[in-house]
XYZ file of C-alpha atoms in Angstrom:
525
model
C -35.500 91.974 -14.573
C -36.399 89.825 -11.907
C -35.401 86.046 -11.928
C -37.911 83.645 -11.384
C -36.982 80.540 -10.270
C -38.458 77.439 -11.946
C -39.799 74.454 -9.833
C -37.463 71.521 -10.165
C -38.894 68.111 -10.797
C -38.517 65.621 -7.833
C -36.815 62.206 -8.628
C -38.951 59.209 -8.740
C -39.412 57.458 -5.444
C -38.989 53.840 -4.477
C -41.941 52.342 -3.420
C -42.806 52.355 0.401
C -44.194 48.726 0.920
C -41.542 46.036 0.984
C -43.457 43.513 -1.283
C -43.556 46.302 -3.865
C -39.862 47.143 -3.471
C -38.979 43.354 -3.833
C -41.030 42.961 -6.833
C -39.430 46.023 -8.464
C -35.999 44.708 -7.449
C -36.741 41.537 -9.109
C -38.188 42.624 -12.320
C -34.981 45.310 -12.659
C -32.598 42.464 -12.129
C -34.442 40.217 -14.454
C -34.479 43.252 -17.355
C -30.821 43.981 -16.184
C -29.748 40.402 -16.833
C -31.933 39.881 -20.011
C -29.714 43.032 -21.827
C -26.405 42.337 -20.405
C -25.577 38.938 -20.339
C -24.918 36.685 -23.361
C -27.967 34.542 -22.837
C -30.602 33.098 -20.234
C -32.904 30.519 -19.991
C -35.773 29.684 -17.430
C -36.521 26.033 -16.476
C -39.542 24.581 -14.437
C -39.384 22.031 -11.733
C -39.764 19.120 -14.198
C -36.473 20.485 -15.576
C -38.333 21.496 -18.923
C -37.205 24.615 -20.742
C -39.927 27.388 -20.382
C -38.171 30.612 -22.054
C -35.121 31.367 -23.575
C -33.628 35.195 -24.257
C -32.938 36.592 -27.388
C -29.360 36.552 -26.692
C -29.080 32.563 -25.939
C -30.974 31.797 -29.469
C -27.513 32.033 -31.145
C -26.057 29.037 -29.264
C -28.950 26.764 -30.512
C -26.991 25.700 -33.612
C -23.943 24.869 -31.928
C -26.198 22.395 -29.802
C -27.511 20.733 -32.567
C -31.273 22.253 -32.142
C -33.255 23.908 -35.234
C -34.573 27.063 -33.600
C -36.649 27.810 -30.646
C -39.394 25.605 -31.368
C -37.467 22.603 -30.719
C -35.624 23.743 -27.825
C -38.657 24.739 -25.396
C -40.389 22.044 -23.810
C -37.438 19.492 -23.525
C -35.741 18.807 -20.500
C -32.550 20.988 -20.202
C -30.211 18.161 -19.552
C -31.431 16.401 -22.674
C -30.279 19.303 -24.838
C -27.736 21.211 -23.236
C -24.805 18.588 -21.996
C -22.773 18.961 -18.988
C -25.469 21.484 -17.186
C -25.733 21.139 -13.603
C -29.019 23.192 -13.697
C -31.060 19.549 -12.573
C -28.796 19.698 -9.304
C -29.715 23.316 -8.900
C -33.495 22.460 -8.820
C -33.113 19.515 -6.363
C -30.826 21.072 -4.050
C -32.400 24.765 -3.927
C -28.634 25.929 -4.015
C -27.443 28.364 -6.300
C -24.105 28.283 -8.291
C -23.153 31.692 -8.855
C -19.952 31.194 -10.850
C -19.040 28.092 -12.539
C -17.644 27.096 -16.047
C -19.417 25.051 -18.731
C -18.138 23.025 -21.499
C -19.911 21.260 -24.302
C -19.760 21.166 -28.092
C -21.147 24.700 -28.190
C -17.991 25.842 -26.519
C -16.687 27.026 -22.717
C -18.939 29.447 -20.632
C -18.769 31.385 -17.535
C -22.401 30.736 -16.386
C -24.411 31.465 -13.119
C -27.483 28.905 -11.931
C -30.128 30.377 -9.400
C -33.094 28.394 -7.989
C -36.654 30.347 -8.447
C -38.883 29.911 -5.650
C -42.773 30.612 -4.924
C -44.054 32.711 -2.010
C -43.949 29.755 0.080
C -40.475 29.344 -0.438
C -40.850 26.187 -2.592
C -38.312 25.682 -5.723
C -40.499 25.795 -8.638
C -37.611 26.082 -11.267
C -34.332 27.663 -11.835
C -32.937 30.280 -14.065
C -29.534 29.845 -15.820
C -27.154 32.950 -16.743
C -24.397 32.698 -19.631
C -22.212 35.623 -18.282
C -19.581 35.127 -20.611
C -18.936 32.989 -23.825
C -15.361 32.217 -24.503
C -13.999 33.127 -21.491
C -10.430 31.930 -22.528
C -9.953 35.140 -24.331
C -10.966 37.456 -21.360
C -9.932 35.522 -18.432
C -6.588 33.943 -20.197
C -4.722 33.537 -16.705
C -7.834 31.963 -14.653
C -8.378 29.570 -17.880
C -4.510 28.612 -18.084
C -4.219 28.016 -14.522
C -7.746 25.468 -14.887
C -6.175 24.084 -18.093
C -2.939 23.228 -16.257
C -4.452 21.666 -13.205
C -6.622 19.782 -15.135
C -3.526 18.475 -17.136
C -1.466 17.730 -14.047
C -4.932 15.914 -12.561
C -5.127 13.465 -15.759
C -1.318 12.960 -15.855
C -1.286 11.815 -12.590
C -4.406 9.377 -12.769
C -2.799 7.959 -15.759
C 0.580 7.432 -13.890
C -1.629 6.031 -10.800
C -3.329 3.508 -13.412
C -0.177 2.472 -14.853
C 1.409 1.706 -11.473
C -1.644 -0.412 -10.252
C -1.443 -2.442 -13.535
C 0.303 -5.562 -13.896
C 3.692 -5.746 -15.152
C 3.621 -9.364 -16.102
C 1.610 -12.114 -17.801
C 2.253 -15.908 -17.749
C 4.024 -15.050 -20.776
C 6.701 -13.521 -18.836
C 7.300 -16.540 -16.596
C 10.558 -17.866 -18.574
C 11.051 -21.694 -18.585
C 9.628 -24.929 -19.970
C 11.142 -27.179 -17.863
C 8.224 -29.688 -15.990
C 8.118 -28.019 -12.961
C 7.614 -24.761 -14.289
C 5.178 -25.960 -16.905
C 2.942 -27.368 -14.262
C 3.201 -23.922 -11.975
C 2.018 -22.117 -15.257
C -0.926 -24.597 -15.823
C -2.114 -24.098 -12.309
C -1.974 -20.336 -12.607
C -3.588 -20.583 -15.793
C -6.670 -22.567 -13.875
C -6.584 -20.320 -10.794
C -6.735 -17.083 -12.713
C -10.377 -18.099 -14.148
C -11.757 -18.026 -10.479
C -12.031 -15.460 -7.654
C -10.683 -17.714 -4.925
C -7.750 -16.783 -2.545
C -4.334 -18.136 -3.844
C -1.190 -18.923 -1.684
C 1.939 -19.089 -3.326
C 4.663 -21.072 -1.806
C 8.628 -21.092 -2.298
C 11.974 -19.975 -1.442
C 12.662 -16.203 -1.426
C 13.656 -15.207 -4.703
C 11.786 -17.441 -6.963
C 9.138 -15.184 -8.587
C 6.271 -14.765 -6.519
C 5.313 -11.551 -6.963
C 5.844 -12.111 -10.777
C 2.990 -15.138 -10.795
C 0.574 -13.234 -8.657
C 0.695 -10.294 -11.280
C 0.251 -13.136 -14.026
C -2.620 -14.357 -12.205
C -4.101 -10.964 -11.948
C -3.316 -10.002 -15.737
C -5.104 -13.675 -16.649
C -8.063 -13.011 -14.667
C -11.408 -10.898 -15.234
C -10.046 -8.491 -12.787
C -7.061 -7.633 -15.011
C -8.665 -3.757 -16.025
C -8.755 -3.032 -12.265
C -5.982 -2.316 -9.573
C -3.261 -4.742 -8.705
C -2.132 -3.726 -5.316
C 0.807 -5.042 -3.342
C 1.980 -4.900 0.205
C 5.446 -6.523 1.703
C 4.208 -7.071 5.136
C 7.907 -7.742 6.333
C 8.749 -4.133 5.129
C 5.837 -2.352 7.049
C 6.170 -1.673 11.028
C 3.764 -3.402 13.197
C 2.455 -0.487 14.218
C 1.511 1.038 10.987
C 0.054 -2.323 9.555
C -3.343 -2.025 10.599
C -3.419 1.923 9.009
C -1.681 0.420 5.964
C -4.342 -2.424 4.965
C -7.597 -0.580 6.332
C -6.895 3.178 5.711
C -7.458 5.623 8.119
C -10.345 8.170 8.932
C -9.822 11.869 9.198
C -8.515 12.996 12.045
C -8.582 9.611 13.921
C -5.365 10.554 15.883
C -2.950 13.436 16.083
C -0.983 13.911 12.894
C -3.533 12.207 10.840
C -4.668 13.548 7.463
C -7.829 15.556 7.809
C -9.039 14.118 4.867
C -8.151 10.255 5.934
C -6.398 8.209 3.946
C -7.582 4.879 1.750
C -6.050 1.550 3.064
C -4.932 -0.942 0.760
C -7.956 -3.311 0.739
C -9.915 0.117 -0.485
C -7.137 0.752 -2.971
C -7.496 -2.627 -4.444
C -11.421 -2.705 -4.488
C -12.385 -4.320 -7.697
C -8.882 -6.039 -8.276
C -6.441 -7.991 -6.533
C -4.453 -7.411 -3.395
C -1.079 -9.264 -3.291
C 0.256 -9.957 0.500
C 3.895 -10.784 0.222
C 5.557 -12.507 3.054
C 2.284 -13.463 5.081
C 3.923 -15.566 7.511
C 5.317 -12.095 9.189
C 2.051 -10.833 9.856
C 1.399 -10.014 13.678
C -1.047 -12.361 15.261
C -3.440 -9.732 16.515
C -3.794 -8.549 12.874
C -4.309 -11.904 11.687
C -7.704 -12.248 13.134
C -8.894 -8.944 11.540
C -7.310 -9.829 7.778
C -9.590 -13.125 8.447
C -12.672 -11.119 9.108
C -12.177 -9.141 5.828
C -11.536 -12.435 3.867
C -14.768 -13.633 5.013
C -17.318 -10.743 5.155
C -15.464 -8.516 2.393
C -15.699 -5.574 5.056
C -13.327 -3.102 6.275
C -13.398 -0.625 9.053
C -11.077 2.238 8.729
C -8.933 3.309 11.690
C -11.280 5.683 13.731
C -14.421 5.313 12.024
C -17.546 3.773 12.709
C -18.429 3.470 9.180
C -17.801 -0.515 7.674
C -17.123 -0.284 3.962
C -17.755 -3.236 1.638
C -15.221 -4.110 -0.719
C -14.704 -6.662 -3.713
C -10.914 -7.640 -3.432
C -9.480 -11.052 -4.611
C -6.390 -11.877 -2.001
C -3.110 -13.309 -3.283
C -0.651 -14.085 -0.516
C 2.867 -15.467 -0.649
C 5.463 -16.685 1.776
C 8.899 -18.294 2.067
C 8.322 -19.702 5.362
C 6.582 -22.694 6.719
C 3.177 -22.096 7.356
C 1.870 -25.654 8.765
C 4.966 -25.416 11.117
C 3.973 -22.081 12.305
C 0.541 -23.218 13.044
C 1.731 -26.094 15.188
C 4.035 -23.550 17.250
C 1.058 -20.846 17.829
C 2.765 -18.731 15.569
C 0.103 -18.157 13.038
C -3.647 -18.986 13.222
C -5.312 -22.122 11.706
C -8.217 -20.658 10.644
C -6.262 -18.079 8.755
C -3.934 -20.774 7.377
C -7.100 -22.710 5.843
C -8.857 -19.412 4.431
C -5.639 -18.770 2.493
C -4.756 -22.145 1.491
C -7.502 -22.589 -0.803
C -5.424 -22.940 -3.964
C -1.843 -23.490 -3.311
C 0.775 -23.040 -5.730
C 4.509 -23.991 -5.010
C 7.220 -22.354 -7.021
C 10.248 -24.514 -7.480
C 13.491 -23.248 -6.527
C 16.207 -22.703 -9.272
C 18.183 -25.612 -8.053
C 14.669 -27.763 -9.081
C 14.661 -26.626 -12.594
C 18.547 -25.994 -13.744
C 16.886 -27.269 -17.474
C 15.436 -23.379 -17.287
C 18.915 -21.930 -16.408
C 20.069 -21.040 -20.383
C 16.664 -19.456 -21.042
C 16.690 -17.558 -17.823
C 20.291 -16.273 -18.436
C 19.460 -15.093 -21.980
C 16.530 -13.468 -20.470
C 18.123 -11.662 -17.695
C 21.254 -10.285 -19.587
C 19.068 -9.221 -22.074
C 17.326 -7.029 -19.544
C 20.264 -5.800 -17.668
C 21.920 -4.835 -21.142
C 19.413 -3.059 -22.138
C 18.422 -1.051 -18.665
C 22.186 -0.296 -18.422
C 22.621 0.812 -21.877
C 25.217 -2.131 -22.659
C 25.807 -3.804 -26.123
C 24.052 -7.017 -25.661
C 26.063 -10.188 -23.804
C 26.113 -13.786 -23.606
C 27.267 -16.582 -21.707
C 29.568 -19.204 -22.764
C 29.375 -22.820 -22.248
C 31.860 -23.058 -19.411
C 30.332 -20.134 -17.631
C 26.744 -21.591 -18.073
C 28.342 -24.815 -16.638
C 29.545 -22.787 -13.727
C 26.343 -21.148 -13.124
C 24.706 -24.262 -13.201
C 26.973 -26.039 -10.150
C 26.039 -23.083 -8.019
C 23.178 -24.036 -5.253
C 21.516 -20.676 -5.574
C 20.264 -20.028 -2.141
C 18.910 -16.755 -3.572
C 17.128 -18.306 -6.616
C 16.519 -15.845 -9.768
C 16.967 -12.795 -7.438
C 20.603 -13.792 -6.631
C 21.148 -15.380 -10.332
C 20.260 -11.567 -11.685
C 22.447 -10.103 -9.178
C 25.576 -12.161 -10.323
C 24.807 -11.916 -13.914
C 24.582 -8.046 -13.178
C 27.848 -7.879 -11.547
C 29.679 -9.797 -14.217
C 28.323 -7.769 -17.162
C 28.895 -4.477 -15.604
C 32.734 -5.180 -14.541
C 33.844 -6.169 -18.008
C 33.737 -4.708 -21.514
C 33.696 -8.517 -23.023
C 30.663 -9.414 -25.097
C 31.181 -12.744 -23.971
C 30.691 -13.928 -20.275
C 33.262 -16.676 -19.552
C 33.695 -18.826 -16.136
C 36.273 -16.464 -15.050
C 34.171 -13.691 -14.981
C 32.370 -15.169 -12.192
C 34.970 -15.578 -9.812
C 32.941 -14.686 -7.238
C 30.770 -17.419 -6.805
C 32.384 -20.349 -4.855
C 33.980 -23.252 -6.586
C 31.921 -26.433 -7.046
C 32.243 -28.611 -3.920
C 34.674 -31.468 -4.432
C 34.055 -34.744 -3.524
C 35.602 -35.451 0.236
C 38.742 -37.332 -0.126
C 38.568 -40.818 2.014
C 39.949 -40.725 5.284
C 43.362 -42.734 5.552
C 42.800 -43.373 9.204
C 39.482 -45.120 8.467
C 37.532 -42.603 10.622
C 34.406 -41.570 8.890
C 32.906 -38.178 9.885
C 31.624 -37.485 13.106
C 27.973 -38.076 13.949
C 27.092 -34.625 14.064
C 28.745 -33.895 10.973
C 27.133 -36.900 8.872
C 23.572 -35.592 10.086
C 24.371 -32.053 8.730
C 25.865 -33.552 5.526
C 22.665 -35.461 4.860
C 20.723 -32.050 5.021
C 18.472 -33.052 7.630
C 18.415 -32.769 11.364
C 18.519 -36.635 12.300
C 16.828 -39.380 12.556
C 12.922 -39.309 13.217
C 11.692 -41.666 15.910
C 8.150 -42.890 16.852
C 6.280 -40.648 19.119
C 6.785 -37.585 17.150
C 10.819 -37.101 18.761
C 13.710 -36.442 16.866
C 17.024 -37.922 17.726
C 19.688 -35.326 16.961
C 23.260 -36.969 15.998
C 25.023 -37.476 19.242
C 21.874 -36.122 21.171
C 19.112 -37.470 23.391
C 15.523 -37.716 21.995
C 13.600 -34.093 21.890
C 10.458 -33.083 20.761
C 10.231 -31.731 17.554
C 9.625 -28.213 18.487
C 12.449 -28.192 20.767
C 14.462 -29.446 18.093
C 13.670 -26.940 15.751
C 14.134 -24.354 18.098
C 17.277 -25.398 19.151
C 18.301 -25.542 15.799
C 17.451 -21.876 15.096
C 19.140 -20.392 18.061
C 22.458 -21.956 16.791
C 21.673 -20.737 13.269
C 21.065 -17.262 14.284
C 24.138 -17.360 16.774
C 26.335 -18.366 13.977
C 25.186 -15.881 11.843
C 25.086 -12.887 14.302
C 29.232 -14.188 15.099
C 30.023 -14.025 11.369
C 28.571 -10.733 11.064
C 29.730 -9.158 14.419
C 26.290 -8.271 15.528
C 24.877 -7.170 12.440
C 21.256 -8.112 12.288
C 20.620 -6.747 8.593
C 23.641 -8.803 7.530
C 23.060 -11.484 9.476
C 19.075 -11.590 8.151
C 20.641 -11.797 4.551
C 23.181 -14.546 5.678
C 20.342 -16.682 6.708
C 17.901 -15.913 4.028
C 14.971 -14.275 6.238
C 13.392 -10.842 6.052
C 14.690 -8.555 8.875
C 11.603 -8.461 10.766
C 11.524 -12.314 10.875
C 14.835 -12.371 12.260
C 13.854 -9.741 15.212
C 10.795 -11.892 15.756
C 12.707 -15.283 16.150
C 15.619 -13.523 18.051
C 12.885 -12.160 20.926
C 11.303 -15.463 20.717
C 14.681 -17.349 21.455
C 15.584 -14.988 23.795
C 18.698 -13.539 22.027
C 17.487 -10.095 21.632
C 19.654 -9.199 24.784
C 22.699 -10.802 24.333
C 25.907 -8.747 23.735
C 27.762 -9.517 20.862
C 30.733 -10.891 22.842
C 28.290 -13.359 24.298
C 26.769 -14.549 20.744
C 30.218 -14.929 19.556
C 31.277 -17.050 22.463
C 28.445 -19.482 22.061
C 28.048 -19.185 18.498
C 29.052 -22.823 18.088
C 29.432 -24.476 14.380
C 27.792 -22.753 11.766
C 24.678 -24.574 10.415
């Protein structure tokens, strides 16, 4: 029996013209999306929802919408929290894969703009590719959650670091001098004017700056502090004003914000302002006047809203007189000056200060609470405290850590020099030398009319020369006592190391060998 082949049916052919082919592809893709995705919606150019798929309707109760009739016609951002479809319509750019989280749950979504034949955006298509992706995309979701937690932790830590640690209640002391400081601080806290804190090193200028910030309307914003003496001169400009991305070789491609930008809306504390180099003083003056900064390597001027509190232990008027500090910057900073008293000027607060410091020292070191005997307190009161409260804390911490006794007595402070005894009368009837008498009075000598100064046993000198001579003798003596160790010499003189280097350069001492310094040191002053 002969076999007769049956004619095979030919497969359906694709349209031959491009327009028909594109219409077929669009129709097929839309039909596939409608059947395979969890849900779809279409939004017009005005962000209003014009259509939703059957699958999307199951999300409406979780979104707080009662049925399709209450959903259609409304703006998508009003009924779908956190949606980015409006951004897709405005930008014309698709978001192929994204995570959307709102009250209905977490979804893997895709968003695409819809265009007319002229290429104009006329709406957008939103696709819910997957609901509850945390079940099927567990590794990715875990990584996302971990990164989110790390970001939140970093933000909290940064906010805590920028928050002031001290308030005016943290300022210990009820002596008349301290009560006046607190009164002035409360008044200036209510303003946005620049504050200049004056006083010896260790008197608590940064603590007071934080207290002023905490009592101001900027308390919720950042408090940013920078010690000018601790930053090399070559880095100060970048530290203050920031660096644009790729401004120089090795610079971060993303750039780096400066302290003024970090303190925007808050307070910037400039410690040791007297150590600022002259070229940078002019730029700081402009920022204070215009409230604008220009990062290094950038042509963009950034507006900032920063309240500046400056502090120094140096004599700024004297530096202005000798040309070491700009007069216009000094006047700009010296709007609201507050002078913090030295510890020897507020010995009435010594009892309260030692109690407070000892409690903090014992708590930080895990020690049982300790106290001072009356004799120990008397011994501390006889010390001049050139390092002020910082030196007092150091002395108390040494004594507390080197003994198990709960009561610290006078013998526990053996490292302190004994109180100076009154000088015995000279049997020969000869009083101290003229130079010794001048130093014993704590001054340079007797002032004369015309601006000169008569040094004991010396000829008349102009004031700048007399100051330079005294600084030279003091630095030589300190370097001789420390065998040329500049760090130790700066500590002995009670000034910053950068200040010592600057003065040595000005006085021509930076090139002298140690042997020459020792041989010409003269008496310590």
